[in-house]
Short mmCIF file of C-alpha atoms and ligand atoms in Angstrom, two decimals:
data_model
loop_
_atom_site.label_atom_id
_atom_site.label_comp_id
_atom_site.label_asym_id
_atom_site.label_seq_id
_atom_site.Cartn_x
_atom_site.Cartn_y
_atom_site.Cartn_z
CA MET A 1 94.09 34.98 -51.18
CA ASN A 2 94.90 33.75 -48.21
CA THR A 3 92.57 30.92 -47.10
CA HIS A 4 94.31 29.46 -44.21
CA ALA A 5 93.13 29.28 -40.61
CA SER A 6 95.22 31.79 -38.67
CA HIS A 7 96.62 30.71 -35.24
CA ILE A 8 95.23 32.68 -32.51
CA THR A 9 98.85 34.12 -31.63
CA GLN A 10 98.93 35.72 -34.91
CA PRO A 11 99.19 39.30 -35.01
CA ALA A 12 95.79 40.14 -36.29
CA ALA A 13 95.21 42.41 -39.41
CA SER A 14 91.58 42.57 -40.53
CA GLY A 15 88.77 44.12 -42.29
CA ALA A 16 88.68 46.29 -39.12
CA GLY A 17 91.95 48.04 -40.14
CA ALA A 18 95.12 47.52 -38.05
CA HIS A 19 94.71 47.00 -34.63
CA ALA A 20 98.79 48.01 -34.13
CA HIS A 21 98.57 49.43 -30.74
CA LEU A 22 95.17 47.87 -29.64
CA ASP A 23 93.42 49.10 -26.61
CA THR A 24 91.91 46.49 -25.20
CA SER A 25 90.17 48.19 -22.55
CA ALA A 26 86.18 48.09 -21.76
CA GLU A 27 86.36 52.02 -22.01
CA HIS A 28 87.81 51.61 -25.50
CA ALA A 29 85.06 49.35 -26.30
CA ALA A 30 82.37 51.72 -25.29
CA ARG A 31 84.07 54.58 -26.92
CA LEU A 32 84.09 52.65 -30.17
CA ASP A 33 80.40 51.71 -29.65
CA ALA A 34 79.58 55.23 -28.93
CA ALA A 35 81.09 56.59 -32.36
CA ASP A 36 79.36 53.58 -34.32
CA PRO A 37 76.29 55.52 -36.41
CA LEU A 38 74.37 52.17 -36.86
CA ARG A 39 74.70 51.64 -32.82
CA PRO A 40 70.82 52.99 -32.61
CA LEU A 41 69.55 49.73 -34.49
CA ARG A 42 70.39 47.87 -31.37
CA ASP A 43 67.32 49.25 -29.67
CA GLU A 44 65.21 47.75 -32.68
CA PHE A 45 65.73 44.16 -31.03
CA GLU A 46 64.55 42.34 -28.04
CA HIS A 47 67.64 41.26 -26.00
CA PRO A 48 67.63 38.01 -23.97
CA PHE A 49 68.19 37.99 -20.22
CA GLY A 50 70.08 35.40 -18.00
CA GLU A 51 68.16 33.81 -14.93
CA ASP A 52 69.44 36.18 -12.65
CA GLY A 53 67.92 39.09 -14.91
CA ARG A 54 71.09 40.52 -16.13
CA PRO A 55 71.15 41.13 -20.00
CA LEU A 56 73.26 38.17 -21.91
CA THR A 57 75.88 38.99 -24.65
CA TYR A 58 74.44 37.36 -27.41
CA LEU A 59 76.75 36.06 -30.31
CA CYS A 60 74.37 33.56 -31.68
CA GLY A 61 72.76 35.53 -34.57
CA ASN A 62 74.54 33.24 -36.86
CA SER A 63 72.09 30.32 -35.72
CA LEU A 64 68.95 32.30 -34.56
CA GLY A 65 68.68 36.04 -34.86
CA LEU A 66 67.07 38.35 -32.29
CA MET A 67 63.62 39.50 -32.52
CA PRO A 68 63.04 42.48 -34.14
CA ARG A 69 60.81 44.83 -32.00
CA ALA A 70 58.61 45.49 -35.08
CA ALA A 71 58.17 41.81 -35.39
CA ARG A 72 55.27 41.66 -32.39
CA ALA A 73 53.48 44.61 -34.02
CA LEU A 74 53.24 42.99 -37.47
CA VAL A 75 52.39 39.76 -36.08
CA ASN A 76 49.45 41.34 -34.11
CA GLU A 77 48.25 43.26 -36.98
CA GLU A 78 47.73 40.00 -39.08
CA LEU A 79 46.15 38.56 -36.03
CA ASP A 80 43.81 41.26 -35.54
CA ASP A 81 42.97 41.17 -39.31
CA TRP A 82 42.22 37.66 -39.15
CA SER A 83 40.10 38.02 -36.55
CA ARG A 84 37.89 40.71 -37.77
CA LEU A 85 37.88 39.77 -41.10
CA ALA A 86 38.25 36.21 -41.30
CA VAL A 87 38.30 35.13 -45.25
CA GLU A 88 37.89 38.45 -46.56
CA GLY A 89 41.04 39.24 -45.07
CA HIS A 90 42.87 37.42 -48.18
CA LEU A 91 41.64 40.65 -50.30
CA HIS A 92 40.74 43.37 -47.53
CA SER A 93 43.18 42.94 -44.79
CA ARG A 94 45.57 46.04 -44.62
CA ARG A 95 48.09 43.79 -46.47
CA PRO A 96 46.05 41.69 -48.34
CA TRP A 97 47.13 37.99 -47.62
CA VAL A 98 46.66 36.84 -51.71
CA ASP A 99 49.59 38.99 -52.34
CA PHE A 100 51.49 39.07 -49.24
CA HIS A 101 54.67 37.54 -51.11
CA GLU A 102 54.85 40.43 -53.12
CA HIS A 103 55.99 42.76 -50.25
CA PHE A 104 59.43 40.77 -50.59
CA ARG A 105 59.65 41.38 -54.53
CA HIS A 106 61.97 44.13 -54.00
CA LEU A 107 63.01 44.13 -50.37
CA GLY A 108 64.43 40.44 -51.49
CA ALA A 109 65.98 41.39 -54.63
CA ARG A 110 67.79 44.39 -52.82
CA LEU A 111 69.10 41.84 -49.95
CA VAL A 112 70.90 39.37 -52.30
CA GLY A 113 71.42 41.89 -55.16
CA ALA A 114 68.86 40.39 -57.51
CA GLN A 115 66.45 42.03 -60.06
CA PRO A 116 62.84 42.20 -58.80
CA GLY A 117 61.00 39.11 -59.86
CA GLU A 118 64.09 36.99 -59.20
CA VAL A 119 63.58 36.62 -55.15
CA VAL A 120 60.71 34.76 -53.68
CA MET A 121 60.09 33.97 -49.93
CA MET A 122 58.47 30.43 -49.36
CA ASN A 123 58.83 27.12 -47.58
CA SER A 124 62.15 26.24 -45.64
CA LEU A 125 65.38 26.21 -46.76
CA THR A 126 65.93 22.26 -47.58
CA VAL A 127 62.63 22.16 -49.14
CA ASN A 128 63.57 25.04 -51.53
CA LEU A 129 66.88 22.98 -52.40
CA HIS A 130 65.08 20.27 -53.36
CA LEU A 131 62.52 22.39 -55.43
CA LEU A 132 65.37 23.96 -57.12
CA MET A 133 67.57 20.53 -57.80
CA VAL A 134 64.30 19.25 -59.46
CA SER A 135 64.75 22.27 -62.06
CA PHE A 136 68.44 22.66 -62.28
CA TRP A 137 69.86 19.35 -61.72
CA ARG A 138 68.81 17.38 -64.90
CA PRO A 139 71.34 14.74 -65.56
CA GLU A 140 71.57 13.74 -69.15
CA GLY A 141 74.10 11.58 -71.21
CA LYS A 142 77.47 11.86 -69.24
CA ARG A 143 76.68 15.31 -67.71
CA THR A 144 75.60 13.85 -64.52
CA LYS A 145 77.79 15.07 -61.69
CA ILE A 146 77.16 17.15 -58.87
CA LEU A 147 79.88 19.21 -57.07
CA MET A 148 79.84 20.10 -53.53
CA GLU A 149 82.09 20.77 -50.39
CA ARG A 150 82.95 18.15 -48.12
CA GLY A 151 81.76 19.07 -44.69
CA ALA A 152 78.69 20.74 -46.41
CA PHE A 153 75.83 21.31 -43.47
CA PRO A 154 74.12 17.86 -43.44
CA SER A 155 70.46 18.94 -44.87
CA ASP A 156 72.27 20.04 -48.00
CA THR A 157 74.22 16.33 -48.26
CA TYR A 158 70.95 14.38 -47.67
CA ALA A 159 69.40 16.64 -50.18
CA VAL A 160 71.89 16.10 -52.91
CA HIS A 161 72.18 12.29 -52.29
CA SER A 162 68.64 11.77 -52.24
CA HIS A 163 67.95 13.37 -55.61
CA VAL A 164 70.87 11.28 -57.05
CA HIS A 165 69.22 8.23 -55.36
CA ALA A 166 65.67 8.99 -56.50
CA ARG A 167 67.35 8.86 -60.22
CA GLY A 168 68.53 5.32 -59.35
CA LEU A 169 71.94 6.63 -59.35
CA ASP A 170 74.98 6.18 -56.77
CA PRO A 171 76.17 9.29 -55.02
CA ALA A 172 79.78 7.62 -54.93
CA LYS A 173 79.89 7.96 -58.67
CA HIS A 174 77.98 10.98 -59.40
CA VAL A 175 78.50 13.69 -56.42
CA ILE A 176 82.20 15.22 -56.42
CA GLU A 177 82.96 16.41 -52.87
CA ILE A 178 85.75 18.82 -52.43
CA GLY A 179 87.63 18.93 -48.83
CA PRO A 180 90.56 20.60 -47.39
CA ARG A 181 93.93 19.20 -48.13
CA SER A 182 95.17 16.88 -45.52
CA GLY A 183 96.30 18.83 -42.47
CA GLU A 184 94.42 22.09 -43.68
CA ALA A 185 91.09 23.22 -41.81
CA LEU A 186 89.96 25.23 -44.98
CA ILE A 187 89.03 24.36 -48.73
CA ARG A 188 91.24 26.19 -51.32
CA GLU A 189 89.50 27.72 -53.66
CA GLU A 190 91.78 26.74 -56.35
CA ASP A 191 90.83 23.16 -55.61
CA ILE A 192 87.28 23.98 -56.37
CA LEU A 193 88.15 25.52 -59.47
CA ASP A 194 90.43 22.72 -60.53
CA ALA A 195 87.87 20.00 -59.66
CA ILE A 196 85.24 21.87 -61.91
CA ARG A 197 88.06 22.01 -64.86
CA GLU A 198 88.56 18.03 -64.42
CA ALA A 199 84.90 17.07 -64.17
CA GLY A 200 84.28 19.33 -67.48
CA ASP A 201 81.44 18.06 -69.39
CA THR A 202 80.51 15.42 -67.02
CA LEU A 203 79.74 18.21 -64.50
CA ALA A 204 75.82 19.19 -64.42
CA LEU A 205 75.86 21.13 -61.36
CA VAL A 206 77.82 22.85 -58.46
CA MET A 207 76.34 23.28 -55.30
CA ILE A 208 78.03 25.02 -52.39
CA GLY A 209 77.31 26.85 -49.11
CA GLY A 210 78.51 30.30 -49.81
CA VAL A 211 79.75 30.80 -46.22
CA ASN A 212 80.48 27.01 -44.42
CA TYR A 213 78.39 26.76 -41.29
CA ALA A 214 81.46 25.27 -39.17
CA THR A 215 84.61 27.08 -40.53
CA GLY A 216 82.83 30.41 -41.50
CA GLN A 217 84.89 30.47 -44.58
CA ALA A 218 83.26 32.40 -47.59
CA PHE A 219 83.73 31.06 -51.11
CA GLY A 220 84.04 32.99 -54.43
CA ILE A 221 80.70 32.75 -55.46
CA GLU A 222 81.24 34.90 -58.70
CA ARG A 223 84.70 33.00 -59.62
CA ILE A 224 82.96 29.35 -59.04
CA THR A 225 79.91 30.29 -60.74
CA ALA A 226 81.82 31.61 -63.65
CA ALA A 227 84.17 28.57 -63.78
CA ALA A 228 81.00 26.44 -63.70
CA HIS A 229 79.54 28.05 -66.42
CA ALA A 230 82.78 27.65 -68.37
CA VAL A 231 82.19 23.95 -68.55
CA GLY A 232 78.68 23.92 -69.26
CA ALA A 233 77.58 23.16 -65.80
CA LEU A 234 74.97 25.59 -63.64
CA ALA A 235 75.75 26.88 -60.09
CA GLY A 236 73.53 26.85 -57.09
CA TRP A 237 74.28 28.02 -53.65
CA ASP A 238 73.05 27.52 -50.20
CA LEU A 239 73.21 31.25 -48.64
CA ALA A 240 71.97 30.18 -45.31
CA HIS A 241 75.15 31.82 -43.70
CA TRP A 242 75.66 34.71 -46.24
CA ALA A 243 72.24 36.34 -46.47
CA GLY A 244 72.02 39.00 -43.96
CA ASN A 245 75.81 38.59 -43.55
CA LEU A 246 77.58 39.59 -47.01
CA PRO A 247 76.96 41.60 -49.64
CA ALA A 248 75.64 39.72 -52.70
CA ARG A 249 75.39 40.57 -56.37
CA LEU A 250 73.66 37.38 -57.61
CA HIS A 251 72.11 38.73 -60.53
CA ASP A 252 75.62 40.10 -61.83
CA TRP A 253 77.18 37.01 -60.18
CA ASN A 254 75.17 35.10 -62.86
CA VAL A 255 74.06 32.73 -59.88
CA ASP A 256 71.50 30.15 -61.56
CA PHE A 257 69.85 29.78 -58.42
CA ALA A 258 70.13 30.09 -54.79
CA CYS A 259 68.31 29.77 -51.44
CA TRP A 260 68.74 30.56 -47.73
CA CYS A 261 66.96 30.59 -44.47
CA SER A 262 65.87 33.78 -42.81
CA TYR A 263 66.29 32.66 -39.34
CA LYS A 264 69.84 33.60 -38.85
CA TYR A 265 71.41 36.92 -39.78
CA LEU A 266 68.01 37.72 -41.21
CA ASN A 267 66.24 37.50 -37.66
CA ALA A 268 62.69 36.41 -39.02
CA GLY A 269 62.24 33.99 -35.78
CA PRO A 270 62.52 29.93 -35.64
CA GLY A 271 61.68 28.08 -38.62
CA ALA A 272 61.13 31.20 -40.46
CA VAL A 273 60.26 31.35 -44.12
CA ALA A 274 63.21 31.16 -46.24
CA GLY A 275 64.26 32.71 -49.56
CA CYS A 276 64.94 31.64 -53.00
CA PHE A 277 66.82 33.06 -55.98
CA VAL A 278 66.20 31.92 -59.67
CA HIS A 279 68.22 33.82 -62.41
CA GLU A 280 65.91 35.71 -64.65
CA ARG A 281 67.28 33.65 -67.77
CA HIS A 282 65.87 30.51 -65.87
CA GLY A 283 63.00 32.28 -64.31
CA ASN A 284 61.47 33.61 -67.76
CA ASN A 285 61.60 30.28 -69.09
CA ILE A 286 58.28 28.93 -67.90
CA ALA A 287 58.58 25.68 -69.73
CA LEU A 288 61.21 24.82 -67.31
CA PRO A 289 60.52 21.72 -65.36
CA ARG A 290 59.55 22.00 -61.82
CA PHE A 291 57.30 20.56 -59.17
CA ALA A 292 54.25 22.62 -59.36
CA GLY A 293 51.74 24.03 -56.90
CA TRP A 294 48.89 26.43 -57.42
CA TRP A 295 50.70 29.66 -56.08
CA GLY A 296 53.09 28.93 -58.92
CA ASN A 297 50.43 29.33 -61.45
CA ASP A 298 49.83 32.67 -63.21
CA PRO A 299 47.80 34.67 -61.01
CA LYS A 300 45.69 35.22 -64.02
CA THR A 301 44.36 32.22 -64.21
CA ARG A 302 44.98 30.75 -60.75
CA PHE A 303 41.45 30.95 -59.75
CA ALA A 304 40.25 29.51 -62.97
CA MET A 305 41.03 26.14 -61.38
CA GLY A 306 41.60 24.51 -64.63
CA PRO A 307 43.75 21.30 -64.32
CA GLU A 308 46.80 22.92 -66.38
CA PHE A 309 49.60 24.56 -64.68
CA VAL A 310 50.80 27.59 -66.39
CA ALA A 311 54.09 28.86 -64.41
CA ARG A 312 54.44 32.44 -63.62
CA ALA A 313 57.60 33.78 -65.03
CA GLY A 314 60.28 34.52 -62.34
CA ALA A 315 61.21 32.77 -58.87
CA ASP A 316 57.48 33.29 -58.10
CA GLY A 317 56.76 30.41 -60.46
CA TRP A 318 58.47 28.07 -58.10
CA GLN A 319 55.77 28.48 -55.34
CA LEU A 320 53.86 25.72 -54.23
CA SER A 321 51.03 26.95 -51.80
CA ASN A 322 49.55 30.20 -50.69
CA PRO A 323 51.80 32.27 -48.34
CA PRO A 324 52.02 31.78 -44.40
CA ILE A 325 50.96 34.95 -43.40
CA MET A 326 51.84 34.78 -39.59
CA ALA A 327 55.17 33.22 -40.41
CA LEU A 328 56.10 36.08 -43.13
CA ALA A 329 55.05 38.93 -41.03
CA PRO A 330 58.39 38.85 -38.82
CA LEU A 331 60.45 38.45 -41.98
CA LEU A 332 58.54 41.71 -43.37
CA ALA A 333 59.51 43.49 -40.04
CA SER A 334 63.26 42.13 -40.41
CA LEU A 335 63.74 43.25 -44.10
CA GLN A 336 62.58 46.35 -43.72
CA LEU A 337 65.09 47.28 -41.49
CA PHE A 338 67.95 45.48 -43.59
CA ASP A 339 66.60 47.74 -46.38
CA ARG A 340 66.73 50.81 -44.15
CA VAL A 341 70.53 50.31 -43.66
CA GLY A 342 71.72 48.56 -46.58
CA MET A 343 73.93 45.56 -46.76
CA ASP A 344 77.18 47.48 -47.70
CA ALA A 345 76.92 49.67 -44.57
CA LEU A 346 76.03 46.65 -42.30
CA HIS A 347 79.07 44.72 -43.89
CA ALA A 348 81.71 47.74 -43.33
CA LYS A 349 80.44 47.59 -39.47
CA SER A 350 80.42 43.73 -39.49
CA ARG A 351 84.29 43.76 -40.93
CA ALA A 352 85.05 46.27 -38.13
CA VAL A 353 83.49 44.36 -35.14
CA THR A 354 84.70 41.06 -36.46
CA GLY A 355 88.18 42.30 -36.56
CA TYR A 356 88.28 43.85 -33.34
CA LEU A 357 87.15 40.69 -31.91
CA ARG A 358 89.65 38.61 -33.77
CA ALA A 359 92.49 41.41 -32.85
CA LEU A 360 91.61 40.89 -29.19
CA LEU A 361 91.50 37.02 -29.34
CA ALA A 362 95.36 37.50 -30.76
CA GLU A 363 96.29 39.93 -28.15
CA TRP A 364 95.09 37.80 -25.21
CA ALA A 365 95.92 34.44 -27.07
CA PRO A 366 94.32 31.87 -24.81
CA PRO A 367 95.92 28.64 -25.08
CA GLY A 368 95.05 25.44 -27.03
CA CYS A 369 92.96 27.25 -29.62
CA ARG A 370 93.17 28.84 -32.88
CA ILE A 371 90.76 30.78 -35.38
CA VAL A 372 89.76 28.34 -37.96
CA THR A 373 87.85 31.21 -40.00
CA PRO A 374 90.23 32.83 -42.76
CA ASP A 375 91.03 36.74 -42.33
CA ALA A 376 91.29 37.90 -46.04
CA PRO A 377 88.58 40.31 -47.16
CA GLY A 378 85.94 38.46 -48.92
CA THR A 379 86.53 34.99 -47.20
CA HIS A 380 84.53 35.64 -43.91
CA GLY A 381 81.54 37.19 -42.75
CA ALA A 382 80.54 38.01 -39.15
CA GLN A 383 81.26 34.62 -37.70
CA LEU A 384 84.72 33.57 -36.31
CA SER A 385 85.04 29.64 -35.59
CA ILE A 386 87.34 28.80 -32.93
CA ALA A 387 88.86 25.26 -32.43
CA PHE A 388 89.90 24.31 -29.10
CA GLU A 389 92.72 21.56 -28.89
CA ARG A 390 90.84 20.05 -25.86
CA ASP A 391 87.76 20.41 -23.76
CA ALA A 392 85.79 22.56 -26.27
CA ARG A 393 82.65 21.60 -24.69
CA ALA A 394 83.68 22.56 -21.50
CA ARG A 395 84.91 25.87 -22.69
CA HIS A 396 81.88 26.40 -24.32
CA ALA A 397 80.06 25.81 -21.30
CA GLU A 398 82.08 28.28 -19.22
CA LEU A 399 81.25 30.81 -22.02
CA GLY A 400 77.67 30.32 -21.17
CA ARG A 401 78.10 30.71 -17.47
CA ARG A 402 80.09 34.16 -18.09
CA GLY A 403 76.97 35.28 -19.91
CA ILE A 404 78.15 34.92 -23.42
CA VAL A 405 75.40 33.19 -25.81
CA CYS A 406 77.23 31.44 -28.53
CA ASP A 407 77.09 27.78 -30.13
CA PHE A 408 79.20 24.67 -30.26
CA ARG A 409 79.66 22.49 -33.36
CA GLU A 410 81.03 19.35 -33.51
CA PRO A 411 84.00 17.97 -33.13
CA ASN A 412 85.63 20.95 -31.49
CA ILE A 413 84.33 24.50 -32.76
CA VAL A 414 82.90 27.21 -30.79
CA ARG A 415 81.44 29.95 -33.17
CA LEU A 416 81.29 33.37 -32.21
CA ALA A 417 79.34 35.81 -34.48
CA PRO A 418 78.76 39.41 -33.65
CA ALA A 419 75.82 40.33 -35.66
CA PRO A 420 76.49 44.39 -36.70
CA LEU A 421 72.36 44.88 -36.62
CA TYR A 422 72.58 44.65 -32.84
CA ASN A 423 76.02 43.46 -31.62
CA GLY A 424 78.96 46.06 -31.08
CA TYR A 425 82.32 46.43 -29.76
CA ALA A 426 81.47 45.98 -26.18
CA ASP A 427 79.86 42.50 -27.11
CA ALA A 428 82.99 41.57 -28.73
CA ARG A 429 85.21 42.53 -26.02
CA ALA A 430 83.09 40.42 -23.31
CA ALA A 431 83.25 37.47 -25.43
CA ALA A 432 86.70 37.72 -26.19
CA ALA A 433 87.64 38.40 -22.48
CA ALA A 434 85.29 35.42 -21.27
CA LEU A 435 87.37 33.04 -23.60
CA CYS A 436 90.61 34.47 -22.55
CA GLY A 437 90.15 34.44 -18.87
CA ARG A 438 90.21 38.19 -18.50
CA PRO A 439 88.25 40.71 -16.62
C1 PLP B 501 74.26 25.71 -44.42
C2 PLP B 501 72.63 25.35 -44.08
N1 PLP B 501 71.94 24.46 -44.99
C3 PLP B 501 70.53 23.75 -44.57
C4 PLP B 501 70.20 24.02 -43.29
C5 PLP B 501 68.83 23.34 -43.02
O1 PLP B 501 68.06 24.50 -42.75
P1 PLP B 501 66.18 24.26 -42.73
O2 PLP B 501 66.11 23.28 -41.53
O3 PLP B 501 65.65 25.79 -42.71
O4 PLP B 501 65.59 23.61 -43.97
C6 PLP B 501 70.82 24.86 -42.46
C7 PLP B 501 70.51 25.03 -41.06
O5 PLP B 501 70.88 25.70 -40.02
C8 PLP B 501 72.12 25.54 -42.89
O6 PLP B 501 72.80 26.25 -41.91
#
C-alpha cells in the first residue's frame, strides 16, 4: 500500500478514476456537477457569503460543517415545545425529551456500521475519550502501555497523558508514540503493526485517530485492531475525521470503542454533541468499571432514585446526564440526511471530487507545495493537506481573499476538504484555480 506523500507534480491517479486527459475548464466542472445525482443535496444546506455578498467556496467541512436547513426547523420545534409544555415536554413533547437520545440508536449505528445499542450520542469528543479510557485502559501487572500516533490531535495526547498521570505513572514509560520515519511525512502502517507486536504483552491499549487531522492519512482500522487483539490489547479510535467522511464497519471490524465529534463532516453545529461506540461484547458487560451518572442507569430503575448504580446494557450505559435537547436537534437533522443518502454513496462521490481536486493540482502544479495526503484507496477521505515550502500563511490568506474558505494547520499545512454532501466539482476547481493562480 502506498502511504507516501505524493508530490504535487506527480501525475494523479485517484479514486476518481484516471484523469489521463483532464479537462480543466470551468465548463467541464459544471457539467460534472450537473451529472452528479447527489447534487440536489447541496440545497439542503445554508451556504456562507462573503462581505461583498458573493457566495464563498466552502471547503472547510472537515473543521465545521455547514448548517443543514432542516436544523433550524427542528431546533425551533424543540423551543416551541419547551415554551408550550415546560416540564411536561419530558414526556409529552413531539419527541419526548426523556428518550431523545433513542432517536440516534439506529441512525447512529448505520452511520458507523454498528449494531443498534452500540452507539450513543453524548457529551463532546474529549469528554467521551476520557470516559472510555476509564473503562478500557485498566493497566495491570506489566500490561500497562498505550500506543498512539505521534502528531495526534493535542486533546487526544492530553487525555492519554492525563490518564497515565492520574494513575501515578509516567507517560515517557507507558505511552508508545509511533511517528513517520525520518524524512517522511506519513506514518507507515507496518510500523504501527510492528510496534504492536514488539510491545506484546506490555500493551494494554491502542488509541489512534482514524484519519489524522493534519495529514488526512486514514489508517487501516480493521488491521490495526486485529493486531492489537492478537497481543491481548484493546483498540479504541478517535474518529473525529472519519465519521461522516468514510464508511465504517465498527462492529465487524471488532473495534473495542470509538468516539467522534459531530461538528465536522456531520454538520451538527459548533460544539455539537459527540458520538460514542462501545462494541456489544463490552456493552453487555454491565459490570465493567466506568464513571457513572444517572442517565447510564437502567431506565427501569432510574427514577427509583436509589443509591446503587445498575448500568444499562450497551453504549447507553456510559451516559452521565440527561440529553441536551437543543444541541441534539441539529444532529438529528443532519443524521437523517446521512441516513437518506448512505455512507457508501457519499464516499463514492467523495473519492470522485477529491480525486478531481488532486488531478487539477497535479495538472497545474503550483510551485513550492506538495500534497501530503496519501492517494491509495483506503488511505484518505475528503481532505487534501497541502504543505507549502514557504509563506504558507500568506498562501492561505490569499485563498481567503479569493473566496475559498479552508483552514491552516501549523506549521505549513493548508487543508482543503470537499464535503460530498454539499461540495462539488466547481468548488474543487475554484479552490485549485485559486491555489495555482489560474482564472
Ligand atoms: C482528532 C480530534 N480529536 C479531538 C478533538 C477535540 O474535540 P472536542 O473539542 O470536541 O473535544 C478534535 C477537534 O477538532 C479532533 O480533530
